[in-house]
Short mmCIF file of C-alpha atoms in Angstrom, two decimals:
data_model
loop_
_atom_site.label_atom_id
_atom_site.label_comp_id
_atom_site.label_asym_id
_atom_site.label_seq_id
_atom_site.Cartn_x
_atom_site.Cartn_y
_atom_site.Cartn_z
CA UNK A 1 -23.82 64.42 10.47
CA UNK A 2 -27.24 65.08 8.96
CA UNK A 3 -28.37 63.80 5.57
CA UNK A 4 -28.10 66.78 3.21
CA UNK A 5 -31.06 65.66 1.12
CA UNK A 6 -33.86 64.92 3.59
CA UNK A 7 -32.22 66.94 6.40
CA UNK A 8 -33.73 64.48 8.80
CA UNK A 9 -31.87 61.20 9.10
CA UNK A 10 -28.25 60.67 10.05
CA UNK A 11 -25.94 60.57 7.01
CA UNK A 12 -24.38 57.13 6.78
CA UNK A 13 -23.41 57.16 3.11
CA UNK A 14 -20.48 59.41 2.22
CA UNK A 15 -19.68 59.85 -1.45
CA UNK A 16 -16.86 61.62 -3.18
CA UNK A 17 -17.29 62.43 -6.84
CA UNK A 18 -14.65 63.87 -9.09
CA UNK A 19 -15.98 65.57 -12.19
CA UNK A 20 -13.48 67.41 -14.40
CA UNK A 21 -11.00 67.38 -11.49
CA UNK A 22 -13.62 69.17 -9.38
CA UNK A 23 -14.22 67.26 -6.17
CA UNK A 24 -17.67 67.24 -4.60
CA UNK A 25 -18.77 65.42 -1.49
CA UNK A 26 -22.20 64.12 -0.65
CA UNK A 27 -23.48 62.95 2.71
CA UNK A 28 -26.73 61.05 2.57
CA UNK A 29 -28.81 58.69 4.64
CA UNK A 30 -29.25 55.20 3.27
CA UNK A 31 -32.79 55.87 2.05
CA UNK A 32 -31.86 59.01 0.10
CA UNK A 33 -28.77 57.34 -1.35
CA UNK A 34 -30.97 54.59 -2.69
CA UNK A 35 -33.46 57.10 -4.12
CA UNK A 36 -30.64 58.95 -5.87
CA UNK A 37 -29.66 55.67 -7.46
CA UNK A 38 -26.45 54.86 -5.57
CA UNK A 39 -26.02 51.19 -4.86
CA UNK A 40 -24.61 50.55 -1.46
CA UNK A 41 -21.89 48.00 -1.10
CA UNK A 42 -23.08 45.39 1.35
CA UNK A 43 -20.12 43.08 0.96
CA UNK A 44 -17.02 43.77 3.02
CA UNK A 45 -13.41 43.24 2.10
CA UNK A 46 -11.29 40.60 3.78
CA UNK A 47 -9.30 43.34 5.43
CA UNK A 48 -12.42 44.89 6.98
CA UNK A 49 -13.34 41.47 8.20
CA UNK A 50 -9.96 40.89 9.80
CA UNK A 51 -9.95 44.28 11.49
CA UNK A 52 -13.45 43.65 12.82
CA UNK A 53 -12.41 40.24 14.12
CA UNK A 54 -9.28 41.57 15.78
CA UNK A 55 -11.05 44.45 17.52
CA UNK A 56 -13.98 42.23 18.55
CA UNK A 57 -11.54 39.94 20.28
CA UNK A 58 -10.70 42.25 23.14
CA UNK A 59 -10.48 39.58 25.83
CA UNK A 60 -6.89 38.88 24.83
CA UNK A 61 -5.65 41.65 27.13
CA UNK A 62 -3.13 39.36 28.78
CA UNK A 63 -1.56 38.95 25.32
CA UNK A 64 -0.97 42.67 24.94
CA UNK A 65 2.53 42.62 26.42
CA UNK A 66 3.67 39.35 24.83
CA UNK A 67 6.59 39.86 22.49
CA UNK A 68 8.06 37.50 19.91
CA UNK A 69 11.73 36.79 20.70
CA UNK A 70 12.44 36.25 16.98
CA UNK A 71 11.07 39.38 15.34
CA UNK A 72 10.31 41.63 18.30
CA UNK A 73 6.67 42.07 17.42
CA UNK A 74 4.13 42.48 20.24
CA UNK A 75 0.49 41.51 20.03
CA UNK A 76 -0.38 45.21 20.22
CA UNK A 77 1.75 45.77 17.09
CA UNK A 78 -0.17 43.04 15.31
CA UNK A 79 -3.47 44.54 16.31
CA UNK A 80 -2.57 47.89 14.87
CA UNK A 81 -0.76 46.62 11.75
CA UNK A 82 -2.94 43.61 10.93
CA UNK A 83 0.11 41.66 9.76
CA UNK A 84 2.40 39.32 11.67
CA UNK A 85 6.14 39.85 11.98
CA UNK A 86 7.46 36.32 11.41
CA UNK A 87 6.30 32.68 11.16
CA UNK A 88 7.06 32.14 14.86
CA UNK A 89 4.34 34.67 15.83
CA UNK A 90 1.70 32.02 15.16
CA UNK A 91 3.07 30.08 18.16
CA UNK A 92 3.94 33.08 20.34
CA UNK A 93 0.46 34.62 19.97
CA UNK A 94 -1.29 31.27 19.68
CA UNK A 95 -3.68 31.88 22.55
CA UNK A 96 -5.07 35.00 20.90
CA UNK A 97 -4.64 33.94 17.29
CA UNK A 98 -6.38 30.57 17.43
CA UNK A 99 -9.81 32.04 18.28
CA UNK A 100 -9.22 34.61 15.54
CA UNK A 101 -8.35 31.89 13.02
CA UNK A 102 -11.44 29.98 14.00
CA UNK A 103 -13.62 33.02 13.35
CA UNK A 104 -12.04 33.64 9.97
CA UNK A 105 -11.76 30.07 8.71
CA UNK A 106 -14.11 28.03 10.88
CA UNK A 107 -11.30 25.60 11.70
CA UNK A 108 -7.78 25.79 13.11
CA UNK A 109 -6.23 22.71 11.53
CA UNK A 110 -4.44 22.62 8.21
CA UNK A 111 -5.66 19.90 5.90
CA UNK A 112 -4.25 21.02 2.56
CA UNK A 113 -1.04 20.39 0.70
CA UNK A 114 2.14 19.44 2.55
CA UNK A 115 5.65 20.39 1.54
CA UNK A 116 7.74 17.43 0.38
CA UNK A 117 10.00 17.59 3.44
CA UNK A 118 7.01 17.12 5.77
CA UNK A 119 7.69 13.41 5.53
CA UNK A 120 5.73 10.30 4.81
CA UNK A 121 4.21 9.79 8.27
CA UNK A 122 2.79 13.29 8.37
CA UNK A 123 1.40 12.84 4.91
CA UNK A 124 -0.32 9.67 6.03
CA UNK A 125 -1.76 11.43 9.06
CA UNK A 126 -3.16 14.10 6.80
CA UNK A 127 -4.68 11.57 4.41
CA UNK A 128 -6.26 9.72 7.31
CA UNK A 129 -7.74 12.91 8.64
CA UNK A 130 -9.20 13.73 5.24
CA UNK A 131 -10.72 10.25 4.96
CA UNK A 132 -12.23 10.51 8.43
CA UNK A 133 -13.76 13.85 7.55
CA UNK A 134 -15.22 12.39 4.35
CA UNK A 135 -16.57 9.47 6.38
CA UNK A 136 -18.31 11.83 8.76
CA UNK A 137 -19.81 13.75 5.82
CA UNK A 138 -20.98 10.51 4.19
CA UNK A 139 -22.68 9.40 7.41
CA UNK A 140 -24.30 12.84 7.74
CA UNK A 141 -25.65 12.51 4.22
CA UNK A 142 -26.75 8.93 4.96
CA UNK A 143 -24.63 7.71 2.06
CA UNK A 144 -23.83 4.37 3.68
CA UNK A 145 -22.31 2.84 0.58
CA UNK A 146 -19.64 5.54 0.47
CA UNK A 147 -19.27 5.37 4.26
CA UNK A 148 -18.51 1.62 4.14
CA UNK A 149 -15.93 2.15 1.42
CA UNK A 150 -14.27 4.97 3.37
CA UNK A 151 -14.25 2.91 6.56
CA UNK A 152 -12.39 0.10 4.75
CA UNK A 153 -9.92 2.57 3.26
CA UNK A 154 -9.21 4.01 6.70
CA UNK A 155 -8.70 0.52 8.14
CA UNK A 156 -6.28 -0.45 5.40
CA UNK A 157 -4.28 2.73 5.87
CA UNK A 158 -4.17 2.34 9.65
CA UNK A 159 -2.89 -1.22 9.27
CA UNK A 160 -0.07 -0.08 7.01
CA UNK A 161 0.75 2.48 9.67
CA UNK A 162 0.74 -0.17 12.41
CA UNK A 163 3.08 -2.52 10.58
CA UNK A 164 5.51 0.29 9.76
CA UNK B 1 12.78 44.41 -20.25
CA UNK B 2 10.87 46.60 -22.67
CA UNK B 3 7.18 46.65 -21.89
CA UNK B 4 6.42 47.97 -25.39
CA UNK B 5 6.63 44.39 -26.60
CA UNK B 6 3.58 43.53 -24.53
CA UNK B 7 1.38 46.56 -25.09
CA UNK B 8 -0.12 45.68 -28.46
CA UNK B 9 -1.75 42.44 -27.45
CA UNK B 10 -3.38 41.35 -24.23
CA UNK B 11 -1.96 38.40 -22.29
CA UNK B 12 -3.02 34.88 -23.20
CA UNK B 13 -5.61 34.89 -20.42
CA UNK B 14 -7.52 37.73 -22.11
CA UNK B 15 -7.80 36.08 -25.50
CA UNK B 16 -11.39 35.13 -24.74
CA UNK B 17 -11.13 31.48 -25.80
CA UNK B 18 -11.59 29.82 -22.39
CA UNK B 19 -14.76 28.04 -21.25
CA UNK B 20 -17.70 30.39 -20.51
CA UNK B 21 -15.77 33.39 -21.90
CA UNK B 22 -18.99 35.28 -22.53
CA UNK B 23 -19.47 35.79 -18.81
CA UNK B 24 -16.23 34.65 -17.15
CA UNK B 25 -13.22 36.74 -18.11
CA UNK B 26 -10.56 34.78 -16.31
CA UNK B 27 -9.63 32.43 -13.50
CA UNK B 28 -6.78 33.24 -11.18
CA UNK B 29 -5.05 31.04 -8.63
CA UNK B 30 -2.74 32.65 -6.12
CA UNK B 31 -0.50 30.84 -3.65
CA UNK B 32 1.11 32.73 -0.78
CA UNK B 33 4.41 31.33 0.48
CA UNK B 34 7.15 32.56 2.80
CA UNK B 35 10.69 31.32 3.19
CA UNK B 36 11.63 29.86 6.57
CA UNK B 37 14.33 31.70 8.48
CA UNK B 38 13.30 35.22 7.45
CA UNK B 39 10.83 37.53 9.16
CA UNK B 40 7.74 38.53 7.19
CA UNK B 41 8.05 41.54 4.93
CA UNK B 42 7.30 44.38 7.36
CA UNK B 43 10.08 43.22 9.71
CA UNK B 44 12.69 42.52 7.05
CA UNK B 45 15.80 44.62 6.63
CA UNK B 46 16.73 46.00 3.22
CA UNK B 47 19.59 43.50 2.97
CA UNK B 48 17.32 40.57 3.77
CA UNK B 49 14.96 41.65 1.02
CA UNK B 50 17.74 41.86 -1.56
CA UNK B 51 19.07 38.49 -0.40
CA UNK B 52 15.66 36.83 -0.54
CA UNK B 53 14.96 38.22 -3.98
CA UNK B 54 18.21 36.73 -5.28
CA UNK B 55 17.35 33.35 -3.75
CA UNK B 56 13.95 33.29 -5.39
CA UNK B 57 15.41 34.30 -8.74
CA UNK B 58 17.99 31.52 -8.51
CA UNK B 59 15.36 28.93 -7.56
CA UNK B 60 13.15 29.98 -10.49
CA UNK B 61 16.08 29.77 -12.93
CA UNK B 62 17.25 26.37 -11.64
CA UNK B 63 13.82 24.80 -11.52
CA UNK B 64 12.84 25.83 -15.05
CA UNK B 65 9.38 26.25 -13.52
CA UNK B 66 8.59 29.17 -15.80
CA UNK B 67 9.21 29.22 -19.52
CA UNK B 68 10.96 32.17 -21.18
CA UNK B 69 10.78 34.42 -18.20
CA UNK B 70 10.92 38.14 -17.76
CA UNK B 71 12.07 39.67 -14.51
CA UNK B 72 11.39 43.22 -13.47
CA UNK B 73 12.89 45.06 -10.53
CA UNK B 74 10.03 47.18 -9.22
CA UNK B 75 12.20 49.34 -7.01
CA UNK B 76 13.72 50.96 -10.08
CA UNK B 77 10.74 50.62 -12.45
CA UNK B 78 8.94 53.84 -13.35
CA UNK B 79 5.48 54.68 -12.04
CA UNK B 80 4.17 54.22 -15.58
CA UNK B 81 5.64 50.71 -15.91
CA UNK B 82 4.28 49.65 -12.53
CA UNK B 83 0.82 50.91 -13.42
CA UNK B 84 1.02 49.00 -16.70
CA UNK B 85 1.83 45.76 -14.86
CA UNK B 86 -1.08 46.28 -12.44
CA UNK B 87 -3.45 46.74 -15.38
CA UNK B 88 -2.23 43.44 -16.85
CA UNK B 89 -2.77 41.75 -13.47
CA UNK B 90 0.88 40.73 -13.37
CA UNK B 91 1.40 42.56 -10.07
CA UNK B 92 -0.91 43.76 -7.32
CA UNK B 93 -1.57 47.40 -6.53
CA UNK B 94 0.15 46.79 -3.19
CA UNK B 95 3.36 45.63 -4.86
CA UNK B 96 3.24 48.57 -7.27
CA UNK B 97 2.81 51.08 -4.45
CA UNK B 98 5.29 49.39 -2.09
CA UNK B 99 8.76 50.47 -1.13
CA UNK B 100 12.16 48.85 -1.14
CA UNK B 101 13.50 45.82 -2.94
CA UNK B 102 10.73 43.91 -4.71
CA UNK B 103 10.25 42.24 -8.06
CA UNK B 104 8.05 40.27 -10.40
CA UNK B 105 9.06 37.28 -12.49
CA UNK B 106 6.64 36.17 -15.17
CA UNK B 107 6.38 33.89 -18.17
CA UNK B 108 6.15 35.63 -21.53
CA UNK B 109 2.65 34.24 -22.04
CA UNK B 110 1.77 36.16 -18.84
CA UNK B 111 -0.07 33.06 -17.64
CA UNK B 112 2.23 32.65 -14.63
CA UNK B 113 3.84 35.25 -12.45
CA UNK B 114 5.65 35.33 -9.13
CA UNK B 115 5.64 38.48 -7.03
CA UNK B 116 8.60 38.71 -4.69
CA UNK B 117 8.45 40.72 -1.47
CA UNK B 118 4.79 41.56 -1.69
CA UNK B 119 2.89 41.06 1.58
CA UNK B 120 4.35 37.56 1.59
CA UNK B 121 7.80 36.64 0.31
CA UNK B 122 6.28 34.90 -2.69
CA UNK B 123 2.92 35.28 -4.33
CA UNK B 124 2.67 32.78 -7.15
CA UNK B 125 -0.09 33.41 -9.64
CA UNK B 126 -1.60 31.50 -12.52
CA UNK B 127 -4.08 33.18 -14.86
CA UNK B 128 -6.29 31.36 -17.34
CA UNK B 129 -8.88 32.51 -19.84
CA UNK B 130 -12.51 31.81 -18.88
CA UNK B 131 -13.57 29.39 -16.17
CA UNK B 132 -10.66 27.00 -15.58
CA UNK B 133 -10.33 26.48 -11.85
CA UNK B 134 -8.85 23.01 -11.95
CA UNK B 135 -6.27 23.50 -14.73
CA UNK B 136 -5.17 26.78 -13.14
CA UNK B 137 -4.81 25.11 -9.74
CA UNK B 138 -2.83 22.21 -11.19
CA UNK B 139 -0.44 24.62 -12.86
CA UNK B 140 0.00 26.65 -9.66
CA UNK B 141 0.54 23.50 -7.61
CA UNK B 142 3.19 22.35 -10.08
CA UNK B 143 4.96 25.68 -9.80
CA UNK B 144 4.82 25.32 -6.01
CA UNK B 145 6.23 21.76 -6.20
CA UNK B 146 9.11 22.92 -8.35
CA UNK B 147 10.11 25.80 -6.11
CA UNK B 148 9.41 24.29 -2.69
CA UNK B 149 12.41 21.91 -2.48
CA UNK B 150 14.72 24.81 -3.37
CA UNK B 151 13.27 27.40 -1.02
CA UNK B 152 12.16 25.73 2.24
CA UNK B 153 8.80 27.40 2.83
CA UNK B 154 7.67 28.39 6.34
CA UNK B 155 5.27 25.66 7.37
CA UNK B 156 3.72 24.21 10.50
CA UNK B 157 2.01 20.84 10.65
CA UNK B 158 -0.80 22.45 12.61
CA UNK B 159 -1.44 25.59 10.54
CA UNK B 160 0.05 24.72 7.16
CA UNK B 161 1.86 27.39 5.14
CA UNK B 162 2.46 30.42 7.36
CA UNK B 163 1.58 33.83 5.94
CA UNK B 164 1.94 37.43 7.08
CA UNK B 165 -1.82 37.83 7.32
CA UNK B 166 -3.92 35.25 9.20
CA UNK B 167 -6.54 35.44 6.43
CA UNK B 168 -4.19 33.51 4.10
CA UNK B 169 -2.68 30.90 6.43
CA UNK B 170 -3.01 27.16 5.72
CA UNK B 171 -3.22 26.57 2.00
CA UNK B 172 -2.27 30.16 1.13
CA UNK B 173 -4.70 29.66 -1.72
CA UNK B 174 -6.88 32.34 -3.18
CA UNK B 175 -8.90 31.23 -6.19
CA UNK B 176 -10.65 34.11 -7.97
CA UNK B 177 -13.00 34.09 -10.89
CA UNK B 178 -13.51 37.37 -12.71
CA UNK B 179 -17.04 37.71 -14.00
CA UNK B 180 -18.81 40.19 -16.24
CA UNK B 181 -22.34 40.62 -14.87
CA UNK B 182 -23.98 43.59 -16.63
CA UNK B 183 -27.50 42.15 -16.84
CA UNK B 184 -27.61 41.37 -13.11
CA UNK B 185 -26.56 44.98 -12.46
CA UNK B 186 -29.19 46.41 -14.83
CA UNK B 187 -31.97 44.25 -13.42
CA UNK B 188 -30.83 45.12 -9.87
CA UNK B 189 -30.36 41.52 -8.83
CA UNK B 190 -26.66 41.80 -8.15
CA UNK B 191 -26.95 42.57 -4.43
CA UNK B 192 -29.09 39.47 -4.00
CA UNK B 193 -26.39 37.40 -5.69
CA UNK B 194 -23.73 38.94 -3.43
CA UNK B 195 -25.69 38.03 -0.33
CA UNK B 196 -25.93 34.43 -1.50
CA UNK B 197 -22.19 34.44 -2.24
CA UNK B 198 -21.45 35.76 1.24
CA UNK B 199 -23.36 32.90 2.79
CA UNK B 200 -21.07 30.50 0.92
CA UNK B 201 -18.09 32.21 2.61
CA UNK B 202 -16.98 33.60 -0.70
CA UNK B 203 -15.85 37.20 -1.16
CA UNK B 204 -16.71 39.68 -3.93
CA UNK B 205 -14.23 42.31 -4.99
CA UNK B 206 -13.66 44.81 -7.79
CA UNK B 207 -11.55 44.51 -10.91
CA UNK B 208 -8.15 44.97 -9.30
CA UNK B 209 -8.71 43.09 -6.07
CA UNK B 210 -8.88 44.13 -2.46
CA UNK B 211 -10.68 47.40 -1.85
CA UNK B 212 -11.20 48.31 -5.50
CA UNK B 213 -14.48 49.45 -6.97
CA UNK B 214 -16.35 47.23 -9.32
CA UNK B 215 -16.10 48.99 -12.65
CA UNK B 216 -17.39 47.94 -16.04
CA UNK B 217 -19.66 45.46 -14.23
CA UNK B 218 -16.68 43.22 -13.48
CA UNK B 219 -16.61 41.30 -10.22
CA UNK B 220 -14.03 38.96 -8.75
CA UNK B 221 -15.47 36.11 -6.73
CA UNK B 222 -13.00 34.33 -4.49
CA UNK B 223 -12.71 32.02 -1.53
CA UNK B 224 -12.38 33.52 1.91
CA UNK B 225 -11.41 30.41 3.85
CA UNK B 226 -7.84 29.17 3.40
CA UNK B 227 -7.41 26.99 6.51
CA UNK B 228 -9.04 23.72 7.54
CA UNK B 229 -10.03 22.67 4.03
CA UNK B 230 -8.09 20.92 1.30
CA UNK B 231 -7.36 22.84 -1.88
CA UNK B 232 -9.89 20.64 -3.69
CA UNK B 233 -12.58 21.47 -1.15
CA UNK B 234 -11.84 25.18 -1.50
CA UNK B 235 -12.09 24.95 -5.29
CA UNK B 236 -15.27 22.93 -5.04
CA UNK B 237 -17.15 25.78 -3.34
CA UNK B 238 -16.36 27.87 -6.40
CA UNK B 239 -16.98 25.17 -9.00
CA UNK B 240 -20.45 24.74 -7.50
CA UNK B 241 -21.26 28.44 -7.15
CA UNK B 242 -19.87 30.04 -10.33
CA UNK B 243 -22.04 28.08 -12.81
CA UNK B 244 -25.11 29.19 -10.87
CA UNK B 245 -24.09 32.84 -11.14
CA UNK B 246 -23.42 32.32 -14.86
CA UNK B 247 -26.91 30.92 -15.13
CA UNK B 248 -28.47 33.90 -13.30
CA UNK B 249 -26.64 36.34 -15.57
CA UNK B 250 -27.72 34.43 -18.67
CA UNK B 251 -31.34 34.41 -17.52
CA UNK B 252 -31.19 38.13 -16.75
CA UNK B 253 -29.88 38.75 -20.28
CA UNK B 254 -32.69 36.67 -21.73
CA UNK B 255 -35.26 38.54 -19.66
CA UNK B 256 -33.88 41.87 -20.86
CA UNK B 257 -33.92 40.73 -24.49
CA UNK B 258 -37.50 39.52 -24.15
CA UNK B 259 -39.09 42.20 -22.01
CA UNK B 260 -36.99 45.29 -22.68
CA UNK B 261 -35.63 44.75 -26.16
CA UNK B 262 -35.60 48.39 -27.21
CA UNK B 263 -33.94 49.42 -23.96
CA UNK B 264 -31.27 46.73 -24.35
CA UNK B 265 -30.58 47.46 -28.00
CA UNK B 266 -30.46 51.18 -27.41
CA UNK B 267 -27.97 50.72 -24.63
CA UNK B 268 -25.72 48.47 -26.73
CA UNK B 269 -25.80 50.48 -29.96
CA UNK B 270 -25.58 53.85 -28.24
CA UNK B 271 -22.47 52.60 -26.42
CA UNK B 272 -20.88 51.38 -29.64
CA UNK B 273 -21.81 54.65 -31.36
CA UNK B 274 -20.07 56.76 -28.75
CA UNK B 275 -16.98 54.55 -28.72
CA UNK B 276 -16.71 54.68 -32.52
CA UNK B 277 -16.94 58.44 -32.72
CA UNK B 278 -15.78 60.03 -29.46
CA UNK B 279 -12.71 62.28 -29.59
CA UNK B 280 -12.08 62.31 -25.85
CA UNK B 281 -13.35 59.89 -23.29
CA UNK B 282 -12.72 59.18 -19.60
CA UNK B 283 -11.70 55.82 -18.22
CA UNK B 284 -14.99 55.46 -16.28
CA UNK B 285 -17.17 56.17 -19.30
CA UNK B 286 -15.10 53.77 -21.39
CA UNK B 287 -15.56 50.97 -18.87
CA UNK B 288 -19.33 51.50 -18.73
CA UNK B 289 -19.71 51.64 -22.51
CA UNK B 290 -17.41 48.70 -23.21
CA UNK B 291 -19.40 46.69 -20.71
CA UNK B 292 -22.55 47.30 -22.79
CA UNK B 293 -20.69 46.49 -26.01
CA UNK B 294 -19.27 43.29 -24.53
CA UNK B 295 -22.77 42.19 -23.60
CA UNK B 296 -23.95 43.17 -27.10
CA UNK B 297 -21.34 40.88 -28.66
CA UNK B 298 -22.22 38.03 -26.31
CA UNK B 299 -25.96 38.19 -26.91
CA UNK B 300 -25.36 38.24 -30.66
CA UNK B 301 -26.58 41.80 -31.29
CA UNK B 302 -23.22 43.16 -32.46
CA UNK B 303 -21.63 41.09 -35.19
CA UNK B 304 -18.15 41.41 -36.60
CA UNK B 305 -16.58 42.10 -33.24
CA UNK B 306 -15.13 39.32 -31.12
CA UNK B 307 -14.67 39.02 -27.35
CA UNK B 308 -10.87 39.10 -27.73
CA UNK B 309 -11.04 42.54 -29.37
CA UNK B 310 -13.38 43.85 -26.68
CA UNK B 311 -11.06 42.48 -23.97
CA UNK B 312 -8.15 44.17 -25.76
CA UNK B 313 -10.08 47.46 -25.71
CA UNK B 314 -10.72 47.10 -21.97
CA UNK B 315 -7.08 46.64 -21.10
CA UNK B 316 -5.56 48.81 -23.84
CA UNK B 317 -7.60 51.86 -22.84
CA UNK B 318 -6.26 51.91 -19.28
CA UNK B 319 -3.95 54.81 -18.36
CA UNK B 320 -0.76 52.73 -18.03
CA UNK B 321 -1.29 51.10 -21.41
CA UNK B 322 -2.02 54.40 -23.15
CA UNK B 323 1.13 55.93 -21.71
CA UNK B 324 3.38 52.98 -22.53
CA UNK B 325 2.05 53.09 -26.09
CA UNK B 326 2.86 56.79 -26.34
CA UNK B 327 6.18 56.27 -24.60
CA UNK B 328 5.65 59.00 -22.02
CA UNK B 329 3.47 60.20 -19.17
CA UNK B 330 0.30 61.91 -20.41
CA UNK B 331 -1.87 64.53 -18.73
CA UNK B 332 -5.45 63.55 -18.04
CA UNK B 333 -6.74 65.52 -21.04
CA UNK B 334 -4.13 63.91 -23.30
CA UNK B 335 -5.03 60.49 -21.96
CA UNK B 336 -8.71 61.04 -22.69
CA UNK B 337 -7.88 61.97 -26.27
CA UNK B 338 -5.39 59.10 -26.67
CA UNK B 339 -7.97 56.69 -25.28
CA UNK B 340 -10.63 57.83 -27.77
CA UNK B 341 -8.10 57.48 -30.63
CA UNK B 342 -7.07 54.00 -29.57
CA UNK B 343 -10.68 52.83 -29.31
CA UNK B 344 -11.70 54.42 -32.62
CA UNK B 345 -8.77 52.88 -34.49
CA UNK B 346 -9.28 49.44 -32.98
CA UNK B 347 -12.98 49.48 -33.85
CA UNK B 348 -12.27 50.73 -37.40
CA UNK B 349 -10.22 47.58 -37.98
CA UNK B 350 -13.16 45.36 -37.01
CA UNK B 351 -15.54 44.26 -39.79
CA UNK B 352 -18.62 45.80 -38.13
CA UNK B 353 -22.09 45.96 -39.79
#
C-alpha cells in the first residue's frame, strides 16, 4: 500500500480515527506520519514479544506432533493460542519451551519465592544459589569485602547442610 | 453487591497521598497463581471452573486474608458493572470480556483484589497510592502466604510457579507503576525515555494494561522478566529506574515553566476553563484536559484543587462510572453531557481562585 500523503513511500502506519461516530482511515509512511504529528509507538507489548519469539523459534519442528497426555494440548496448539493447557505442558514441551523461556527471561531457573510445602532442603538450596549469585556479582564488581562475607555465609550454610 | 456504594469516591489507592503522588499515580503488584490438579483456563470444563471458584472463595474466607470482602460473579454481572470494575482497576479487561464462570473478590478499601478464572486461576493484586513498591509487594506476598497452604499452587522446583503464559512463569510477579508524564510528552522526550526503559527489560503500557493506548499521558511501567530473578531483584530494577523517570519529568516541567511559561499557563488554564464550562465533552478530550489540569495543580499554578479531586475526576468521568451513577446505560451523546455535568459540579465544589 502506498502512503496517501506523499504517494511515494510504502504506507507502514495505519490509523483509524473515529470522529462523531464517523470512521476514517489513514495510511501513511513513517515520515509523513511524523510530519502530521502522530507519535509512533516503538515499544511492543509482551504479547507481541511472545508471538515473535514463538514464531522465530521454528526449529522445534519435531515438537509439532507432541501432545500432552494430561490436557491433550499439542505444541502446534500452543503456537497458535500462545497459552499452555496445563502445568504439565512445561515438562512435555520442555525441549521447545526452554529456549523460549531463555529468550523471554534470560534464565531458565526459578530463584524466587517457594511455596511452604517445598520443604526445608529445597529452601536451603535456593538460598545457597542466591548467595552464590551474589558472590559472583560481588567479584564482578571487585567488592572483595562483600565477597569474603558471602563466601563465609555460603560455607556456614553448606556445613549445616552436611551435618543434617 | 451494589456498586453504587463505590461510585462516589475513588478507591484508597487514588486518594493521592502516597509518596511521589504528583507524578506517580499508583503502584500495583500482581501475582499469578494456578491450582495444581486442574488444567489452565482454556482447557477447563465449565464444572471445573465452578468448582475452582468455590475452592478459592472458601480459602479466602477461611484465611481471613482480605478484610471486609466483596465478591462479584462476573458471569452474571451486567456489561455496565464489568466496565465499572475495569475502570477502578479491580478487574482486567480480559476478565471483563471473558466467558463462563469467573469472579472477583476484593477488600472494601479496593487495595486488594483476587481475580478468579482470568488467564490464570488466580490473579492476586495489591494497589497502593503513589510509589510504594516494597509495601505493595509485602502485602501481596502475605496474601499469597495465607492462601497457598489452602490451595496447593502448581509449582516446579525448576520453573517456580507455573502459569498459562510463559511470560509470567517463575515468580508470577508483575510490578507496575502508573506514571503521569505530561511534560515529557510535550517536550517530545518520552520516546527517548521508553527506549531507555526497554533496555532495562521493562515494559511500557497504557492506562488499562496490555495493548491499551496511553491516554491522559498516563503510562504503566512494569517488569518483563519473571523467571530467574528473586522478587527483590525484580523490584530493584523498578526502584532504581522509576525515580530517574520522575526526575526527568520534573526537569521537563521546570524547563517548560522557565522557557515556555505562557505556553504552559495557557495550556493549563485553557484546560480548566473548558472543563468548568463545557456542556458536553468526550472521554478523550476529558483525559487530555485533565492531564493538563493535573500538571497545573502539581506545579502550583492552580490552587484550591487537590490531586485527590483531580484523580476522582479522571475515574468518575469514565463511561462505566457515569452510567452506574445514573443507574442505567447511556447513549454516547448522553454520556458526553453527563460527563460535562459531573466535571462541572465537582469543580464548582472546589475552592478555586
